[in-house]
Tab-separated table of C-alpha atoms and ligand atoms in Angstrom:
chain	number	residue	atom	x	y	z
A	1407	MET	CA	66.130	91.807	186.566
A	1408	GLU	CA	67.198	95.301	186.640
A	1409	ARG	CA	68.046	96.873	189.990
A	1410	VAL	CA	66.796	100.687	189.810
A	1411	LEU	CA	67.857	103.285	192.510
A	1412	LEU	CA	65.573	106.339	192.713
A	1413	ILE	CA	66.836	109.440	194.718
A	1414	GLY	CA	64.608	111.922	196.130
A	1415	ASN	CA	61.024	111.641	197.875
A	1416	GLY	CA	58.746	114.376	196.320
A	1417	GLY	CA	55.760	114.398	194.008
A	1418	ARG	CA	57.972	114.142	190.811
A	1419	GLU	CA	59.838	111.248	192.205
A	1420	HIS	CA	56.788	109.329	193.182
A	1421	ALA	CA	55.353	110.106	189.406
A	1422	ILE	CA	58.861	108.783	188.369
A	1423	ALA	CA	58.602	105.519	190.602
A	1424	TRP	CA	55.121	104.915	189.184
A	1425	ALA	CA	56.426	105.245	185.538
A	1426	ILE	CA	59.208	102.730	186.373
A	1427	LYS	CA	57.051	100.099	187.999
A	1428	ARG	CA	54.622	100.294	184.812
A	1429	SER	CA	57.778	99.356	182.830
A	1430	ASN	CA	57.910	96.146	180.834
A	1431	VAL	CA	61.506	95.915	181.808
A	1432	GLN	CA	61.642	93.450	184.979
A	1433	ASN	CA	62.958	95.513	187.431
A	1434	GLU	CA	63.552	95.931	191.278
A	1435	LEU	CA	63.005	99.605	192.595
A	1436	TYR	CA	65.043	100.738	195.518
A	1437	SER	CA	64.784	104.517	196.885
A	1438	LEU	CA	66.575	106.813	198.788
A	1439	MET	CA	64.376	109.309	200.441
A	1440	GLY	CA	65.044	112.133	202.944
A	1441	ALA	CA	61.561	111.376	204.408
A	1442	ARG	CA	59.049	108.159	203.962
A	1443	ASN	CA	56.942	109.064	201.093
A	1444	PRO	CA	54.245	106.463	201.286
A	1445	GLY	CA	53.482	106.272	197.723
A	1446	ILE	CA	57.103	105.522	196.672
A	1447	ALA	CA	57.606	103.287	199.982
A	1448	LYS	CA	54.796	101.237	198.293
A	1449	LEU	CA	56.219	100.940	194.917
A	1450	CYS	CA	59.888	99.946	196.296
A	1451	LYS	CA	61.276	96.571	197.075
A	1452	GLU	CA	63.295	98.604	199.710
A	1453	PHE	CA	64.136	102.114	200.474
A	1454	PHE	CA	66.466	103.850	202.818
A	1455	ILE	CA	65.753	107.007	204.763
A	1456	GLY	CA	69.126	109.130	204.487
A	1457	ASP	CA	70.528	112.206	203.218
A	1458	ALA	CA	70.275	112.482	199.610
A	1459	LEU	CA	72.956	115.209	199.396
A	1460	ASN	CA	75.608	112.830	200.823
A	1461	ALA	CA	76.935	111.256	197.861
A	1462	ALA	CA	79.098	108.655	199.921
A	1463	THR	CA	75.869	107.587	201.534
A	1464	VAL	CA	73.892	107.451	198.428
A	1465	ALA	CA	76.941	105.544	196.707
A	1466	LYS	CA	77.168	103.216	199.605
A	1467	PHE	CA	73.400	101.913	199.598
A	1468	ALA	CA	73.747	101.789	195.678
A	1469	LEU	CA	76.632	99.369	196.066
A	1470	SER	CA	75.209	97.263	198.987
A	1471	LYS	CA	71.875	96.874	196.597
A	1472	ARG	CA	73.860	96.055	193.774
A	1473	ILE	CA	72.218	98.727	191.667
A	1474	ASP	CA	72.277	98.386	187.772
A	1475	LEU	CA	70.714	102.095	186.909
A	1476	ALA	CA	70.335	105.256	189.161
A	1477	VAL	CA	68.074	108.108	188.467
A	1478	VAL	CA	68.205	111.230	190.465
A	1479	GLY	CA	64.672	113.399	191.049
A	1480	PRO	CA	65.587	116.738	192.486
A	1481	GLU	CA	68.334	119.212	191.527
A	1482	ALA	CA	70.206	119.725	194.817
A	1483	PRO	CA	71.622	115.946	194.746
A	1484	LEU	CA	72.852	116.779	191.243
A	1485	ASP	CA	74.736	119.699	192.695
A	1486	ALA	CA	76.199	117.933	195.395
A	1487	GLY	CA	77.825	115.345	193.034
A	1488	VAL	CA	75.762	112.177	193.562
A	1489	VAL	CA	75.920	111.313	189.982
A	1490	ASP	CA	79.484	111.470	189.872
A	1491	GLU	CA	80.131	109.689	192.809
A	1492	LEU	CA	77.613	106.783	191.542
A	1493	LEU	CA	79.549	106.810	188.451
A	1494	ARG	CA	82.991	106.352	190.147
A	1495	ASN	CA	81.376	103.438	191.723
A	1496	GLY	CA	80.483	102.078	188.413
A	1497	VAL	CA	76.742	102.576	188.800
A	1498	GLU	CA	75.001	103.774	185.559
A	1499	CYS	CA	73.108	106.954	185.750
A	1500	ALA	CA	70.357	108.438	183.797
A	1501	SER	CA	70.655	111.783	185.391
A	1502	PRO	CA	73.590	114.660	184.418
A	1503	THR	CA	76.735	114.806	186.223
A	1504	ARG	CA	77.522	117.830	188.459
A	1505	SER	CA	79.323	119.393	185.848
A	1506	ALA	CA	76.433	118.951	183.332
A	1507	ALA	CA	73.942	120.099	185.730
A	1508	ARG	CA	75.654	123.423	185.901
A	1509	MET	CA	72.977	124.369	183.061
A	1510	GLU	CA	70.509	124.742	186.050
A	1511	THR	CA	72.756	124.966	189.006
A	1512	ASP	CA	74.880	128.085	187.702
A	1513	LYS	CA	72.458	130.174	185.766
A	1514	GLY	CA	75.219	132.367	184.831
A	1515	PHE	CA	77.288	129.352	183.240
A	1516	ALA	CA	74.090	128.533	181.244
A	1517	ARG	CA	73.617	132.068	179.870
A	1518	GLU	CA	77.230	132.806	179.053
A	1519	LEU	CA	77.532	129.174	177.166
A	1520	LEU	CA	74.381	130.059	175.033
A	1521	GLY	CA	75.862	133.574	174.302
A	1522	LYS	CA	79.227	131.994	173.225
A	1523	TYR	CA	77.530	129.511	170.936
A	1524	LYS	CA	75.129	131.933	169.609
A	1525	VAL	CA	72.002	129.891	170.513
A	1526	LYS	CA	69.138	131.802	169.760
A	1527	GLY	CA	66.438	132.806	172.483
A	1528	SER	CA	68.319	134.412	174.716
A	1529	PRO	CA	66.919	137.643	176.416
A	1530	ALA	CA	69.476	140.567	176.832
A	1531	PHE	CA	71.435	139.725	179.832
A	1532	GLY	CA	74.596	140.109	182.130
A	1533	VAL	CA	76.159	137.872	184.519
A	1534	PHE	CA	78.013	139.673	187.496
A	1535	THR	CA	80.138	138.924	190.504
A	1536	ASP	CA	81.152	142.482	190.899
A	1537	LEU	CA	78.323	145.038	192.235
A	1538	ARG	CA	79.342	147.928	190.880
A	1539	GLU	CA	79.183	146.233	187.180
A	1540	ALA	CA	75.884	144.830	187.886
A	1541	SER	CA	74.436	148.288	189.469
A	1542	ASP	CA	75.833	149.926	186.086
A	1543	PHE	CA	74.152	147.347	184.046
A	1544	ILE	CA	70.576	147.772	185.695
A	1545	ASP	CA	71.121	151.671	185.333
A	1546	SER	CA	72.296	151.829	182.042
A	1547	PHE	CA	69.793	149.173	180.683
A	1548	GLY	CA	66.955	151.520	180.587
A	1549	LYS	CA	64.061	148.861	180.683
A	1550	PRO	CA	62.778	146.877	183.564
A	1551	VAL	CA	65.083	144.068	184.363
A	1552	VAL	CA	64.754	140.620	186.159
A	1553	VAL	CA	67.237	139.660	189.015
A	1554	LYS	CA	68.182	136.051	189.656
A	1555	PRO	CA	70.841	134.291	191.831
A	1556	ALA	CA	73.032	132.368	189.565
A	1557	GLY	CA	72.552	129.527	192.214
A	1558	LEU	CA	69.596	127.244	193.345
A	1559	THR	CA	66.826	128.857	195.047
A	1560	GLY	CA	63.949	126.233	194.936
A	1561	GLY	CA	62.081	128.275	192.281
A	1562	LYS	CA	61.995	131.218	194.700
A	1563	GLY	CA	64.995	133.397	193.778
A	1564	VAL	CA	63.837	135.293	190.893
A	1565	LYS	CA	62.750	138.847	191.288
A	1566	ILE	CA	61.200	141.256	188.684
A	1567	VAL	CA	60.951	144.978	188.575
A	1568	GLY	CA	57.045	145.584	188.348
A	1569	GLU	CA	56.307	142.509	190.702
A	1570	GLN	CA	58.541	141.955	193.497
A	1571	LEU	CA	61.209	144.820	193.066
A	1572	ARG	CA	59.520	148.309	192.577
A	1573	ASP	CA	62.182	149.906	190.371
A	1574	SER	CA	65.773	149.625	189.541
A	1575	ASN	CA	66.977	150.806	193.126
A	1576	ASP	CA	65.186	147.726	194.332
A	1577	ALA	CA	66.939	145.762	191.859
A	1578	LYS	CA	70.346	147.018	192.703
A	1579	GLU	CA	69.349	146.424	196.390
A	1580	TYR	CA	68.720	142.743	195.499
A	1581	ALA	CA	71.791	142.096	193.574
A	1582	LYS	CA	73.600	143.500	196.457
A	1583	GLU	CA	71.889	140.980	198.701
A	1584	ILE	CA	72.662	138.010	196.489
A	1585	LEU	CA	76.349	138.891	196.031
A	1586	ALA	CA	76.849	139.884	199.627
A	1587	GLU	CA	74.998	136.763	201.210
A	1588	GLY	CA	75.604	134.313	198.331
A	1589	VAL	CA	72.015	133.695	197.895
A	1590	GLY	CA	71.816	130.266	196.077
A	1591	GLY	CA	75.318	129.291	197.138
A	1592	ILE	CA	77.254	131.185	194.450
A	1593	ARG	CA	78.201	134.855	194.975
A	1594	LYS	CA	77.157	135.688	191.303
A	1595	VAL	CA	73.960	137.580	189.882
A	1596	VAL	CA	72.330	137.325	186.632
A	1597	VAL	CA	70.338	140.286	185.319
A	1598	GLU	CA	68.156	140.028	182.429
A	1599	GLU	CA	65.621	142.035	180.337
A	1600	ARG	CA	61.914	141.666	181.792
A	1601	LEU	CA	59.790	139.711	179.090
A	1602	ASP	CA	56.102	139.593	178.500
A	1603	GLY	CA	54.317	136.324	177.417
A	1604	GLU	CA	53.022	133.112	178.158
A	1605	GLU	CA	55.562	130.492	179.710
A	1606	PHE	CA	55.650	126.828	179.213
A	1607	SER	CA	57.835	124.135	180.396
A	1608	LEU	CA	59.519	121.832	177.794
A	1609	GLN	CA	60.913	118.529	179.518
A	1610	ALA	CA	63.035	116.334	177.503
A	1611	PHE	CA	65.063	113.041	177.408
A	1612	VAL	CA	68.572	113.551	176.332
A	1613	ASP	CA	70.981	110.907	175.388
A	1614	GLY	CA	74.217	113.135	175.042
A	1615	ARG	CA	73.023	114.019	171.425
A	1616	ARG	CA	69.531	113.457	171.009
A	1617	VAL	CA	66.771	115.506	172.446
A	1618	VAL	CA	63.599	113.962	172.898
A	1619	GLY	CA	60.749	116.441	173.917
A	1620	THR	CA	57.540	115.657	175.937
A	1621	PRO	CA	54.199	117.421	175.669
A	1622	MET	CA	54.410	121.196	176.785
A	1623	VAL	CA	53.159	122.086	180.283
A	1624	GLN	CA	52.318	125.254	181.728
A	1625	ASP	CA	52.969	125.564	185.613
A	1626	HIS	CA	51.687	128.260	187.962
A	1627	LYS	CA	54.417	129.760	190.101
A	1628	ARG	CA	52.329	132.053	192.338
A	1629	ALA	CA	50.829	130.609	195.526
A	1630	TYR	CA	47.175	131.765	195.099
A	1631	ALA	CA	44.596	132.109	192.665
A	1632	ASN	CA	44.871	134.555	189.727
A	1633	ASP	CA	48.519	134.526	190.073
A	1634	GLN	CA	48.766	136.547	193.115
A	1635	GLY	CA	50.896	135.862	196.244
A	1636	MET	CA	54.547	134.707	196.520
A	1637	ASN	CA	56.511	132.613	193.939
A	1638	THR	CA	56.552	128.930	195.125
A	1639	GLY	CA	58.019	125.689	193.388
A	1640	GLY	CA	55.036	125.566	191.383
A	1641	MET	CA	51.132	125.145	192.862
A	1642	GLY	CA	49.933	123.156	189.626
A	1643	ALA	CA	50.260	122.661	185.958
A	1644	TYR	CA	48.434	121.307	182.733
A	1645	SER	CA	48.766	119.977	179.551
A	1646	ASP	CA	46.727	119.601	176.512
A	1647	ALA	CA	45.601	116.286	174.404
A	1648	GLY	CA	48.555	116.036	172.229
A	1649	TYR	CA	51.796	118.534	172.483
A	1650	ILE	CA	50.720	121.985	172.258
A	1651	LEU	CA	48.944	124.167	175.029
A	1652	PRO	CA	45.575	125.496	173.628
A	1653	PHE	CA	47.095	129.198	173.448
A	1654	LEU	CA	50.549	128.209	171.864
A	1655	LYS	CA	51.660	126.886	168.627
A	1656	GLN	CA	53.742	124.094	167.059
A	1657	ASP	CA	56.127	126.536	165.934
A	1658	ASP	CA	56.781	127.541	169.394
A	1659	TYR	CA	57.358	123.940	170.566
A	1660	ASP	CA	59.761	123.253	167.532
A	1661	GLU	CA	61.647	126.521	168.344
A	1662	GLY	CA	62.068	125.381	172.161
A	1663	ILE	CA	63.208	121.995	171.074
A	1664	SER	CA	66.111	123.499	168.615
A	1665	ILE	CA	66.934	125.781	171.307
A	1666	MET	CA	67.434	122.856	173.668
A	1667	LYS	CA	69.314	120.806	170.715
A	1668	ALA	CA	71.728	123.695	170.323
A	1669	SER	CA	72.213	123.896	174.011
A	1670	VAL	CA	73.026	120.273	174.209
A	1671	GLU	CA	75.386	120.670	171.370
A	1672	ALA	CA	77.002	123.718	172.831
A	1673	PHE	CA	77.572	122.012	176.433
A	1674	ARG	CA	79.382	119.087	174.324
A	1675	LYS	CA	81.827	121.540	172.491
A	1676	GLU	CA	82.323	123.597	175.129
A	1677	THR	CA	83.363	120.510	177.892
A	1678	GLY	CA	83.616	117.753	175.770
A	1679	GLU	CA	81.090	115.998	177.837
A	1680	ASP	CA	77.900	114.373	176.788
A	1681	TYR	CA	74.778	115.904	178.632
A	1682	LYS	CA	72.859	112.913	179.702
A	1683	GLY	CA	69.494	112.886	181.253
A	1684	PHE	CA	66.666	114.892	181.802
A	1685	LEU	CA	66.714	118.698	180.641
A	1686	TYR	CA	63.687	121.140	181.192
A	1687	GLY	CA	63.598	124.198	179.120
A	1688	GLY	CA	61.603	127.045	181.068
A	1689	PHE	CA	60.341	128.973	177.837
A	1690	ILE	CA	58.046	132.188	177.457
A	1691	VAL	CA	56.419	133.384	174.115
A	1692	THR	CA	56.630	136.785	173.630
A	1693	ALA	CA	55.647	139.224	170.650
A	1694	GLU	CA	59.301	138.874	169.581
A	1695	GLY	CA	59.063	134.732	169.652
A	1696	VAL	CA	60.334	132.072	171.755
A	1697	LYS	CA	62.851	133.119	174.808
A	1698	LEU	CA	64.575	130.788	177.094
A	1699	LEU	CA	63.890	131.837	180.752
A	1700	GLU	CA	66.142	129.019	182.215
A	1701	PHE	CA	67.368	125.302	182.412
A	1702	ASN	CA	66.456	122.646	184.654
A	1703	ALA	CA	68.652	119.472	184.852
A	1704	ARG	CA	65.721	117.599	185.716
A	1705	LEU	CA	62.195	116.904	185.411
A	1706	GLY	CA	59.733	119.522	186.791
A	1707	ASP	CA	57.833	119.309	189.770
A	1708	PRO	CA	54.808	119.462	189.231
A	1709	GLU	CA	55.095	119.150	185.504
A	1710	ALA	CA	56.727	115.472	185.833
A	1711	MET	CA	53.339	114.426	187.293
A	1712	ASN	CA	51.456	115.575	184.522
A	1713	THR	CA	53.685	114.037	181.927
A	1714	LEU	CA	54.537	110.657	183.313
A	1715	SER	CA	50.721	110.055	183.796
A	1716	VAL	CA	50.240	109.820	180.264
A	1717	ILE	CA	53.474	108.475	178.951
A	1718	LYS	CA	52.877	105.504	176.643
A	1719	SER	CA	56.499	104.597	175.723
A	1720	ASP	CA	58.333	102.307	178.288
A	1721	PHE	CA	60.015	104.915	180.631
A	1722	LEU	CA	62.541	102.285	182.454
A	1723	ASN	CA	63.630	101.585	178.882
A	1724	ILE	CA	63.824	105.454	177.823
A	1725	LEU	CA	66.377	105.630	180.812
A	1726	GLU	CA	68.442	102.931	179.692
A	1727	ARG	CA	68.738	104.494	176.171
A	1728	VAL	CA	69.538	107.903	177.765
A	1729	VAL	CA	72.595	105.918	179.412
A	1730	ASP	CA	73.486	104.023	176.396
A	1731	GLY	CA	73.362	107.064	174.153
A	1732	ASN	CA	70.489	105.691	171.812
A	1733	LEU	CA	67.074	107.297	172.442
A	1734	LYS	CA	64.571	106.897	170.280
A	1735	ASP	CA	61.096	108.944	169.953
A	1736	ALA	CA	58.688	108.832	173.083
A	1737	GLY	CA	54.831	108.491	172.975
A	1738	PHE	CA	52.332	109.728	174.902
A	1739	TYR	CA	48.373	109.156	175.213
A	1740	ARG	CA	46.467	111.826	173.842
A	1741	LYS	CA	45.171	113.071	176.799
A	1742	ALA	CA	44.819	116.223	178.725
A	1743	THR	CA	46.252	116.598	182.625
A	1744	VAL	CA	45.579	118.904	185.389
A	1745	CYS	CA	47.861	118.763	188.408
A	1746	LYS	CA	46.817	120.599	191.696
A	1747	TYR	CA	48.832	120.759	194.439
A	1748	LEU	CA	47.716	120.761	198.296
A	1749	VAL	CA	50.215	122.623	200.173
A	1750	PRO	CA	50.581	123.224	203.930
A	1751	GLU	CA	48.931	126.582	205.125
A	1752	GLY	CA	51.594	128.995	205.481
A	1753	TYR	CA	53.403	127.858	202.512
A	1754	PRO	CA	55.966	129.074	200.687
A	1755	VAL	CA	56.597	131.299	204.053
A	1756	SER	CA	55.766	129.572	206.899
A	1757	PRO	CA	54.582	125.898	206.045
A	1758	LYS	CA	52.490	124.187	208.725
A	1759	GLN	CA	55.056	121.154	209.192
A	1760	ASN	CA	54.297	117.819	210.956
A	1761	GLU	CA	50.738	118.520	210.826
A	1762	PRO	CA	48.719	115.184	210.362
A	1763	ILE	CA	46.742	114.728	206.990
A	1764	GLU	CA	44.010	112.127	206.263
A	1765	VAL	CA	44.034	110.662	202.665
A	1766	ASP	CA	41.263	108.525	201.331
A	1767	GLU	CA	42.882	106.882	198.529
A	1768	LYS	CA	40.211	104.524	197.647
A	1769	ALA	CA	37.911	107.447	197.080
A	1770	ILE	CA	40.698	109.270	195.027
A	1771	GLU	CA	40.925	106.042	192.870
A	1772	SER	CA	37.117	106.098	192.436
A	1773	SER	CA	37.318	109.598	191.479
A	1774	GLY	CA	39.479	108.928	188.674
A	1775	ALA	CA	42.178	111.039	189.683
A	1776	VAL	CA	45.892	110.069	190.370
A	1777	LEU	CA	47.344	110.647	193.685
A	1778	TYR	CA	51.076	111.655	194.072
A	1779	TYR	CA	52.304	111.951	197.709
A	1780	ALA	CA	55.288	114.853	197.985
A	1781	SER	CA	56.730	116.306	201.083
A	1782	VAL	CA	55.138	114.201	203.650
A	1783	ASN	CA	56.530	111.962	206.128
A	1784	GLN	CA	54.812	108.397	207.188
A	1785	LYS	CA	55.594	107.535	210.636
A	1786	ASP	CA	53.262	105.244	213.150
A	1787	GLY	CA	50.989	104.570	210.534
A	1788	ARG	CA	50.134	108.231	210.052
A	1789	ILE	CA	50.772	110.781	207.275
A	1790	TYR	CA	52.608	114.303	208.299
A	1791	THR	CA	53.121	117.575	206.242
A	1792	GLY	CA	56.919	118.421	205.556
A	1793	SER	CA	58.203	121.866	204.896
A	1794	SER	CA	57.069	121.866	201.047
A	1795	ARG	CA	54.139	121.136	198.682
A	1796	THR	CA	51.905	118.054	200.284
A	1797	ALA	CA	50.360	115.763	197.444
A	1798	GLY	CA	49.387	116.227	193.802
A	1799	LEU	CA	46.188	115.197	192.226
A	1800	VAL	CA	46.039	114.731	188.603
A	1801	GLY	CA	43.123	114.640	186.243
A	1802	ILE	CA	43.460	113.083	183.088
A	1803	ALA	CA	40.807	113.378	180.308
A	1804	GLU	CA	40.244	114.300	176.757
A	1805	ASN	CA	40.573	117.871	177.151
A	1806	ILE	CA	41.706	120.413	179.965
A	1807	GLU	CA	38.265	121.208	181.238
A	1808	LYS	CA	37.324	117.597	182.221
A	1809	ALA	CA	40.741	116.975	183.474
A	1810	GLU	CA	40.476	119.949	185.806
A	1811	ARG	CA	36.901	118.623	187.230
A	1812	ILE	CA	38.484	115.152	187.944
A	1813	ALA	CA	41.346	116.776	190.012
A	1814	GLU	CA	38.797	119.101	191.725
A	1815	SER	CA	36.506	116.108	192.446
A	1816	ALA	CA	39.380	114.495	194.695
A	1817	ILE	CA	40.692	117.349	196.361
A	1818	GLY	CA	38.289	116.978	199.396
A	1819	PHE	CA	39.719	113.308	199.847
A	1820	VAL	CA	43.009	114.798	201.216
A	1821	LYS	CA	42.196	116.414	204.554
A	1822	GLY	CA	44.460	118.730	206.749
A	1823	LYS	CA	45.865	122.271	207.318
A	1824	LEU	CA	46.174	122.778	203.737
A	1825	PHE	CA	45.116	124.968	200.640
A	1826	TYR	CA	45.348	125.106	196.729
A	1827	ARG	CA	44.760	126.954	193.772
A	1828	LYS	CA	41.214	126.068	192.567
A	1829	ASP	CA	41.598	128.372	189.151
A	1830	ILE	CA	44.363	126.011	187.777
A	1831	GLY	CA	42.904	124.440	184.430
A	1832	THR	CA	39.596	126.324	184.678
A	1833	ARG	CA	37.996	127.626	181.517
A	1834	GLU	CA	38.499	131.076	182.772
A	1835	LEU	CA	42.122	130.770	183.334
A	1836	ILE	CA	42.947	129.519	179.956
A	1837	GLN	CA	40.617	131.893	178.323
A	1838	LYS	CA	43.076	134.780	180.008
A	1839	ARG	CA	46.112	132.973	178.563
A	1840	MET	CA	44.210	132.972	175.250
A	1841	ASP	CA	43.663	136.622	175.322
A	1842	HIS	CA	47.038	137.527	176.439
A	1843	MET	CA	48.626	135.541	173.704
A	1844	LYS	CA	46.145	136.617	170.892
A	1845	LYS	CA	47.215	140.611	172.111
A	1846	LEU	CA	50.913	139.850	171.975
A	1847	ARG	CA	50.703	138.186	168.548
A	1848	GLY	CA	48.660	141.189	167.086
A	1849	HIS	CA	51.954	143.015	167.654
A	1850	LEU	CA	54.065	140.444	165.730
B	655	LIG	N1	57.830	123.450	188.456
B	655	LIG	C1	59.051	124.369	188.281
B	655	LIG	C2	60.068	123.572	188.399
B	655	LIG	O1	60.060	122.241	188.473
B	655	LIG	O2	61.353	124.092	188.361
């Protein structure tokens, strides 16, 4: 009997819990959550509501339950050293150490690492701790830039000239704010060339040497339909039957995997440490080819809900192989998925928290959609919204259009002060992506 600890309580973690419970490896699942996610609670033998950022608390719970294998969902516990503390206490982890998680938690580290080892796919960039140098770079660059805090911002820290920033003066002001206030927890700013193209998320399992990819997913950052509004953690995502999105190519996928492999190799050469766990490449396909926007040291949220809904291989066995350094290929059902996130009114700026929601789980099941609870709290038999995204609904079908209709048909079964993006996965939106790529490829 394998005793597994899952850390985190969002939609991604509900999907991880569900994939672990489908495993043929006999297991008991334990969970450490910041708030009671009823979906995870139902799948667990036992859960503990506590601070996932307190490494000592996590290790104490793991030891008390004689955990064999731990897996961390979100990035913040990785940055807080939870994996390192578990390893020190003899608990195996299928997630990266704090040092390895710098691929995400310090975007300056990742860019400079790839630069040093000449990994292809990087845009022009500069990493700065000094405002004068950052400003000089922006002034002399001559093209629109993207300004990013090097640290963690929950996907909401990236600002682009022409979108959130009007011009290079705005870019310099934002760089100043990042450096002065330590936005993202580090006084370091990354300035990059702005790229035009279509984005895709490529999640992979890594055992130190091997990088095993999963199907491409496209997430939707903006809060409102037609990519309007503020950036969010992601409002929903889709994947096609097979590995490739309809507007992208196998070559794009292969290029992404090759960049990830080279990066894992560069990390090992630089630090002497094996990168183990999930690695997520945020890529963009431009007229000049595939470029890396950023790495995450975890599965994506919502992307994990897409991917783990169609995983055919035994997920817990994959986690064991990540730890043991003997990964094999992973298989997926040939199905398209569309995930739509319901989020609290006011999200991401001032989400209406602690509002009750009503969920008709039976009706959702009958609709064919899969429900993943996310930032919610169950107390006294009711479910309340938290500060982030509330629940993901995933449609699974032979093509994206059908999967979209399934997800859409279930939306009304979650009631509350919530909203969602109706356009994710629709034919119109996919057509727009197709047209965009055609135009760009015409320039090749
Ligand atoms: N959906 C984007 C992320 O997980 O970072």
